[in-house]
mmCIF file of C-alpha atoms in Angstrom:
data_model
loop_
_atom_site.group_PDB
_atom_site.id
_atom_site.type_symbol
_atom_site.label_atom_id
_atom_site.label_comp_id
_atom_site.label_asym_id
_atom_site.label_seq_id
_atom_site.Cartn_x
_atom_site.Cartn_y
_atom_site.Cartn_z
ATOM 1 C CA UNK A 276 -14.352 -9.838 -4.921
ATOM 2 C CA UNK A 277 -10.443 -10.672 -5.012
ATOM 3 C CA UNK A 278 -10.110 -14.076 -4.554
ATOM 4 C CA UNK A 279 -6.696 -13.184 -3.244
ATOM 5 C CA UNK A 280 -7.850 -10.984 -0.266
ATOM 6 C CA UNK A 281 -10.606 -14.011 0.697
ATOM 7 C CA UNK A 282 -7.694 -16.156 1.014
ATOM 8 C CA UNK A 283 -6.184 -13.596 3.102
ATOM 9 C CA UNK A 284 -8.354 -12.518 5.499
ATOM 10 C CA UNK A 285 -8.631 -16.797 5.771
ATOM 11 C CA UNK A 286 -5.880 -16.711 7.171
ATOM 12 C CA UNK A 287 -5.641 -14.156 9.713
ATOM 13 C CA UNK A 288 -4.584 -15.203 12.711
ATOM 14 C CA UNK A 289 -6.854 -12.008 14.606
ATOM 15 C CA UNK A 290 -9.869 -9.544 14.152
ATOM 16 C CA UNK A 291 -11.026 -12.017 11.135
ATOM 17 C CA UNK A 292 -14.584 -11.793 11.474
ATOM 18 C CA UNK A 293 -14.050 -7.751 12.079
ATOM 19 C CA UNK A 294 -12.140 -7.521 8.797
ATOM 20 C CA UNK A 295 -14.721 -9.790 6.799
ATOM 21 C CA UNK A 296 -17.377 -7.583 8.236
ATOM 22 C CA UNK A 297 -15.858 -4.524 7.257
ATOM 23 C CA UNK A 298 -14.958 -6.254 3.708
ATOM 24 C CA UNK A 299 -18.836 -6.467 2.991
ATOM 25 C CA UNK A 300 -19.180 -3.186 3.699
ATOM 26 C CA UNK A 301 -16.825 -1.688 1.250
ATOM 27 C CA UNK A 302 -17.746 -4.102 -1.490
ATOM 28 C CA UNK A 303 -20.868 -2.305 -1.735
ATOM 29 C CA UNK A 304 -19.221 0.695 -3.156
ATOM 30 C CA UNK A 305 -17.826 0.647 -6.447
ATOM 31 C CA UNK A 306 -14.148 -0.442 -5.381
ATOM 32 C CA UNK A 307 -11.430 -2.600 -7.214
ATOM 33 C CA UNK A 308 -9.936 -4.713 -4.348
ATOM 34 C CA UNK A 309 -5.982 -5.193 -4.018
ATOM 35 C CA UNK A 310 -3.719 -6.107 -1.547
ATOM 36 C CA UNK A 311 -0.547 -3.476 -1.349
ATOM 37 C CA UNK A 312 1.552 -3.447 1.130
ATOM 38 C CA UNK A 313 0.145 -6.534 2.443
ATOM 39 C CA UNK A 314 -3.392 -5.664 3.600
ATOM 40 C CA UNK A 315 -6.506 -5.151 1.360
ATOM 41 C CA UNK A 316 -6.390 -2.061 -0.441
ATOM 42 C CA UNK A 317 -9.869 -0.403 -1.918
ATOM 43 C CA UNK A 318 -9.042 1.842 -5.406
ATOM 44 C CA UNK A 319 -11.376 3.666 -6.927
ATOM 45 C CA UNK A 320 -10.593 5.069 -10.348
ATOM 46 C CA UNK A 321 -6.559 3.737 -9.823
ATOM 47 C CA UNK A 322 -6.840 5.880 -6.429
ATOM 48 C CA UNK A 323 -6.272 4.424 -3.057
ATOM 49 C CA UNK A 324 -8.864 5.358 -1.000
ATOM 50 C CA UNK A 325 -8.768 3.127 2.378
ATOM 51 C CA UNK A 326 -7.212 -0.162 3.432
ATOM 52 C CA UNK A 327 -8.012 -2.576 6.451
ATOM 53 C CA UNK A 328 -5.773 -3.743 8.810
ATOM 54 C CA UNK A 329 -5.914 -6.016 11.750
ATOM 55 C CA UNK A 330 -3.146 -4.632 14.704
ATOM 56 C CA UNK A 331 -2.443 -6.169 18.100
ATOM 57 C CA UNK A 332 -5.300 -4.452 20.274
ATOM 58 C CA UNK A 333 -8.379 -3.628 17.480
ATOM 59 C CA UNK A 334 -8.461 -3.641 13.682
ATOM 60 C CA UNK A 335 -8.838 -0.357 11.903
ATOM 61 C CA UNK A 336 -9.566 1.468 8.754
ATOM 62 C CA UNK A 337 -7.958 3.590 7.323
ATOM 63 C CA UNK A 338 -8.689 6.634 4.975
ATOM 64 C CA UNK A 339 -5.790 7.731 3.130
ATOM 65 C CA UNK A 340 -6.846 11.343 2.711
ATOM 66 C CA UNK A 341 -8.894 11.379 6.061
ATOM 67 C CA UNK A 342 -7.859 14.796 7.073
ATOM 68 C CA UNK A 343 -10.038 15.772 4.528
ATOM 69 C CA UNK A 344 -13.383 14.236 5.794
ATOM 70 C CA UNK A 345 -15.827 16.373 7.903
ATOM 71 C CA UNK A 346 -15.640 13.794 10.412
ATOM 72 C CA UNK A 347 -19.282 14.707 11.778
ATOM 73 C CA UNK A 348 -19.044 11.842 14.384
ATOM 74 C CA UNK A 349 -15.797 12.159 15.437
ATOM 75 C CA UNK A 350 -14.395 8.742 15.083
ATOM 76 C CA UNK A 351 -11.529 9.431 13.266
ATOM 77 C CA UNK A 352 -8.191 9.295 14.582
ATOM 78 C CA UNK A 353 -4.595 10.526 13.516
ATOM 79 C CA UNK A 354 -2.471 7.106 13.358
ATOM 80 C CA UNK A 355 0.640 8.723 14.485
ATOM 81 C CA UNK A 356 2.117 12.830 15.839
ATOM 82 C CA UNK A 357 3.541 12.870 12.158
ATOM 83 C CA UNK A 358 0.813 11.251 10.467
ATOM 84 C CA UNK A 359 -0.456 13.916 7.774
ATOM 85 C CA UNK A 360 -3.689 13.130 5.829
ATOM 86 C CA UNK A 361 -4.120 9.425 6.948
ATOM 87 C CA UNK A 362 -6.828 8.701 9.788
ATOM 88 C CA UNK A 363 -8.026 5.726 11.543
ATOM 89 C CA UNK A 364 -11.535 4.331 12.487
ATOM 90 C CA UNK A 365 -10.813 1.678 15.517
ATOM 91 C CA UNK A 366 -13.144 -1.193 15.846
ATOM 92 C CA UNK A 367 -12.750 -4.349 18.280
ATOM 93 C CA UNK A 368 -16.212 -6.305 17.591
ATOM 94 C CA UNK A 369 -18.855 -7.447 15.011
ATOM 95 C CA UNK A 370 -21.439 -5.558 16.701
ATOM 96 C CA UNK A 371 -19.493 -2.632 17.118
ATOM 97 C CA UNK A 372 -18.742 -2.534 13.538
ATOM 98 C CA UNK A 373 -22.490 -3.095 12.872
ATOM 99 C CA UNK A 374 -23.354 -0.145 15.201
ATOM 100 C CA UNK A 375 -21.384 1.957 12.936
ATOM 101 C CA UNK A 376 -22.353 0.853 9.476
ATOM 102 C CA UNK A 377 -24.562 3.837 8.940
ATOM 103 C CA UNK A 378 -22.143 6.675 9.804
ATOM 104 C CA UNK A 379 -19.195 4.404 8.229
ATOM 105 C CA UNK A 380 -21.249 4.054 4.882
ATOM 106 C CA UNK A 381 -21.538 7.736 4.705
ATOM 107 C CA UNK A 382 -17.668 8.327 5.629
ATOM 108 C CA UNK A 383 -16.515 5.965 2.445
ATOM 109 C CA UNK A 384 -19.359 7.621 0.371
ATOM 110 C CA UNK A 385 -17.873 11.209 1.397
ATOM 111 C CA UNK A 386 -14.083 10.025 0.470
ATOM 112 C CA UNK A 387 -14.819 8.494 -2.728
ATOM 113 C CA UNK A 388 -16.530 12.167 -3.493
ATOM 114 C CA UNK A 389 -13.180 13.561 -2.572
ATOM 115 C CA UNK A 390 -11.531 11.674 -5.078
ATOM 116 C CA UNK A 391 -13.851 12.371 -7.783
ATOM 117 C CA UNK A 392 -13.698 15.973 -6.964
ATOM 118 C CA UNK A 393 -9.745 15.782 -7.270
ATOM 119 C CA UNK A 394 -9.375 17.253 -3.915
ATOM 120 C CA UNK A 395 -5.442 17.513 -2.650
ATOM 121 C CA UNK A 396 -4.464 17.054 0.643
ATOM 122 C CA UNK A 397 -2.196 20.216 2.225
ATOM 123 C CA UNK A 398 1.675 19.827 0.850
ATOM 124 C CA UNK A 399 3.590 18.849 3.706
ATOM 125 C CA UNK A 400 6.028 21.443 4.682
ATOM 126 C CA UNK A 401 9.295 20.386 4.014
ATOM 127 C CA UNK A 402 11.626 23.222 5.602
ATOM 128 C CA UNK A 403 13.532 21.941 8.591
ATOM 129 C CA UNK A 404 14.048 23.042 11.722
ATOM 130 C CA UNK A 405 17.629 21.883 12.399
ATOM 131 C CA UNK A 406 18.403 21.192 16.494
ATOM 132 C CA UNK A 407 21.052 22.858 17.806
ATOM 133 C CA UNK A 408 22.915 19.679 18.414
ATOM 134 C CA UNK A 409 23.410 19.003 14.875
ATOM 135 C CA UNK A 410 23.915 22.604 13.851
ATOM 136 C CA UNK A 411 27.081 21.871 16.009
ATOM 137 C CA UNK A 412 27.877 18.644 14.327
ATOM 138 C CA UNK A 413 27.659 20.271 11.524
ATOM 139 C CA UNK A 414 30.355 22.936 12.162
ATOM 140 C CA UNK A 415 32.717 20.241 13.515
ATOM 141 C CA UNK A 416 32.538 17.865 10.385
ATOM 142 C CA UNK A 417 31.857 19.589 6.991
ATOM 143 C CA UNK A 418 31.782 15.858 5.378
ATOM 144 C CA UNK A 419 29.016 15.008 7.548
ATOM 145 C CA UNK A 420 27.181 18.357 7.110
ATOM 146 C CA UNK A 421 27.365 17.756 2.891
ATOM 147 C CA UNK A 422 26.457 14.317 3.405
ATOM 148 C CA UNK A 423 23.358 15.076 5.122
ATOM 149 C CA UNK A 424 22.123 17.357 2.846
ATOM 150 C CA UNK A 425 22.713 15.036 0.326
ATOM 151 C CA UNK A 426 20.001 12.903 1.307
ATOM 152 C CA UNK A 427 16.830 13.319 -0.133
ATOM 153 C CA UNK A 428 14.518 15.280 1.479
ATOM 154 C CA UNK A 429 12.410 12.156 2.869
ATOM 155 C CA UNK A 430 15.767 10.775 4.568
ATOM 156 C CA UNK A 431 16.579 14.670 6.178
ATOM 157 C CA UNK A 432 12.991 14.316 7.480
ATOM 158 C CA UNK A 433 13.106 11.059 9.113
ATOM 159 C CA UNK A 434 16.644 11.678 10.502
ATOM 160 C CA UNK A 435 15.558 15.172 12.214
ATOM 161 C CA UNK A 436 12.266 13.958 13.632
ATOM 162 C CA UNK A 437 13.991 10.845 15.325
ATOM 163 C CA UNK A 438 16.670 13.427 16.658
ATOM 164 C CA UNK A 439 14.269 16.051 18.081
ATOM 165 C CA UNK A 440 12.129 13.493 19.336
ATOM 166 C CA UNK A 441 14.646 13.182 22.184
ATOM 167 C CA UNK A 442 13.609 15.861 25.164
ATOM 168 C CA UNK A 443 17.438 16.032 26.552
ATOM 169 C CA UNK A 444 20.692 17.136 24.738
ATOM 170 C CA UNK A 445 22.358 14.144 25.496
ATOM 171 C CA UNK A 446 20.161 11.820 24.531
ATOM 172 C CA UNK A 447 19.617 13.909 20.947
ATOM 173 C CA UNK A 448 23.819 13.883 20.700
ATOM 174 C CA UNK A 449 23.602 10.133 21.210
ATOM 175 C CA UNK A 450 21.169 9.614 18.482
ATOM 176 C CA UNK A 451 23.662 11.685 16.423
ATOM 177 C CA UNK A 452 26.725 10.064 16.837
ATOM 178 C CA UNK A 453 25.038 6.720 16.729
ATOM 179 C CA UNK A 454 23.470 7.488 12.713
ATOM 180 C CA UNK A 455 26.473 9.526 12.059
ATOM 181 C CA UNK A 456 28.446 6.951 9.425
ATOM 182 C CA UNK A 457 25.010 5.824 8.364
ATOM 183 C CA UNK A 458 24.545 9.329 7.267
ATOM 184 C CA UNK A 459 28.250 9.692 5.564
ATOM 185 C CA UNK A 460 27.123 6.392 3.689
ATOM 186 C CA UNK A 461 24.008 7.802 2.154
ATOM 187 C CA UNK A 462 21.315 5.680 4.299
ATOM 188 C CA UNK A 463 18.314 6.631 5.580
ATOM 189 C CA UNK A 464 17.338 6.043 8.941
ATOM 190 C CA UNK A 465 14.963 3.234 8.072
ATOM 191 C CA UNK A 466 17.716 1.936 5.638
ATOM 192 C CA UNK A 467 20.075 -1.801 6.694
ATOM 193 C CA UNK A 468 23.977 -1.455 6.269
ATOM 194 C CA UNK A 469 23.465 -4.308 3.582
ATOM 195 C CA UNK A 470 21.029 -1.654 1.643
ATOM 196 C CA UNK A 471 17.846 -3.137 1.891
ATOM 197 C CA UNK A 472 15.400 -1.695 3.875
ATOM 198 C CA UNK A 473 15.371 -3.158 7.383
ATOM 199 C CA UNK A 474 11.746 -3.421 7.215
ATOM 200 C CA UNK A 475 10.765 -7.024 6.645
ATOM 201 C CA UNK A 476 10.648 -9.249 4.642
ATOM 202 C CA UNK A 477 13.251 -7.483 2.842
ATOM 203 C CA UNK A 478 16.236 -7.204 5.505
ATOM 204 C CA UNK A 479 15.923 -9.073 9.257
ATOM 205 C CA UNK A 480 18.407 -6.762 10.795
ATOM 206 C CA UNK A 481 21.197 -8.991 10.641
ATOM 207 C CA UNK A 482 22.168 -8.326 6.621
ATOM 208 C CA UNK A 483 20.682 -11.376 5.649
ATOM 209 C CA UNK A 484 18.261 -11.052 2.612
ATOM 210 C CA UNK A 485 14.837 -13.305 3.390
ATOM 211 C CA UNK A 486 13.441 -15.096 1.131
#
């Protein structure tokens, strides 16, 4: 046991009894516990293989290479329309989690196999489909159109899903013109003017580092 994640989990403010519950249940497989990006992390053999997390409406866990379970129950869900080899089990009581501990014994058993096997997930593929709005853009600012394609790959990503995730031309110009100097400058979309990430507690929005 991390005596860092029991402090923790001490703390949390909702779903703490869910999250101790699930806790137990993981620290009966051969895991080293860690907290990354804030939440407990289980590693097995310096691989993540799940984390816990408390959200507003239910806590969750959450297999990093999910999409590779068999999934005979069901249960698992894909956190988000991009989302590719992460998937979630919801939970939003101590009984339900209870309920579950057979089938969610078997599920951690069956990942932790994965990772011994050295099982990959599918590469993500990377070409991009470029909307016809910036295609235009493009052809109207050849400054813009080499600065875009100067981002890395990750940042051309981001960019193009937030753009064609608008249904109407408009809006998808809009969302163009708004990131266009952002793009010039060599951010990403995720990226503060001051150039920290905008994700705190690194940047509040306001270019103000936190402390």
């Amino acid at each position: 046991m991390n005596k860092k994640i029991t402090a923790l989990l001490s703390k949390a403010k909702h779903w703490q009894a869910e999250l101790e519950q699930l806790r137990a249940i993981l620290l009966e497989f051969p895991f080293t516990e860690e907290i990354k990006w804030g939440v407990p992390c289980y590693v097995f053999e310096h691989k993540n293989i799940l984390i816990i997390q408390g959200f507003k409406e239910y806590c969750g866990l959450l297999f990093f290479k999910g999409a590779l379970l068999k999934d005979a129950k069901g249960i698992l869900i894909k956190p988000g329309e991009n989302t590719q080899g992460g998937r979630l089990i919801r939970f939003k009581s101590v009984p339900e989690i209870l309920k579950m501990k057979t089938p969610l014994k078997a599920y951690i058993k069956e990942a932790i196999e994965i990772e011994k096997k050295g099982l990959k997930l599918a590469p993500i593929n990377t070409e991009l489909i470029i909307p016809e709005e910036l295609v235009r853009q493009f052809k109207k600012d050849p400054i813009f159109k080499k600065a875009f394609h100067a981002l890395t790959p990750g940042r051309q990503r981001a960019y193009n899903m937030f753009f064609t995730a608008a249904k109407q031309t408009t809006t998808r110009e809009t969302r163009i013109e708004k990131y266009r100097q952002q793009i010039i400058n060599g951010k990403g979309i995720n990226d503060c003017t001051c150039g920290l990430s905008n994700k705190m507690p690194y940047c509040d929005g306001s270019h103000k580092q936190l402390k």
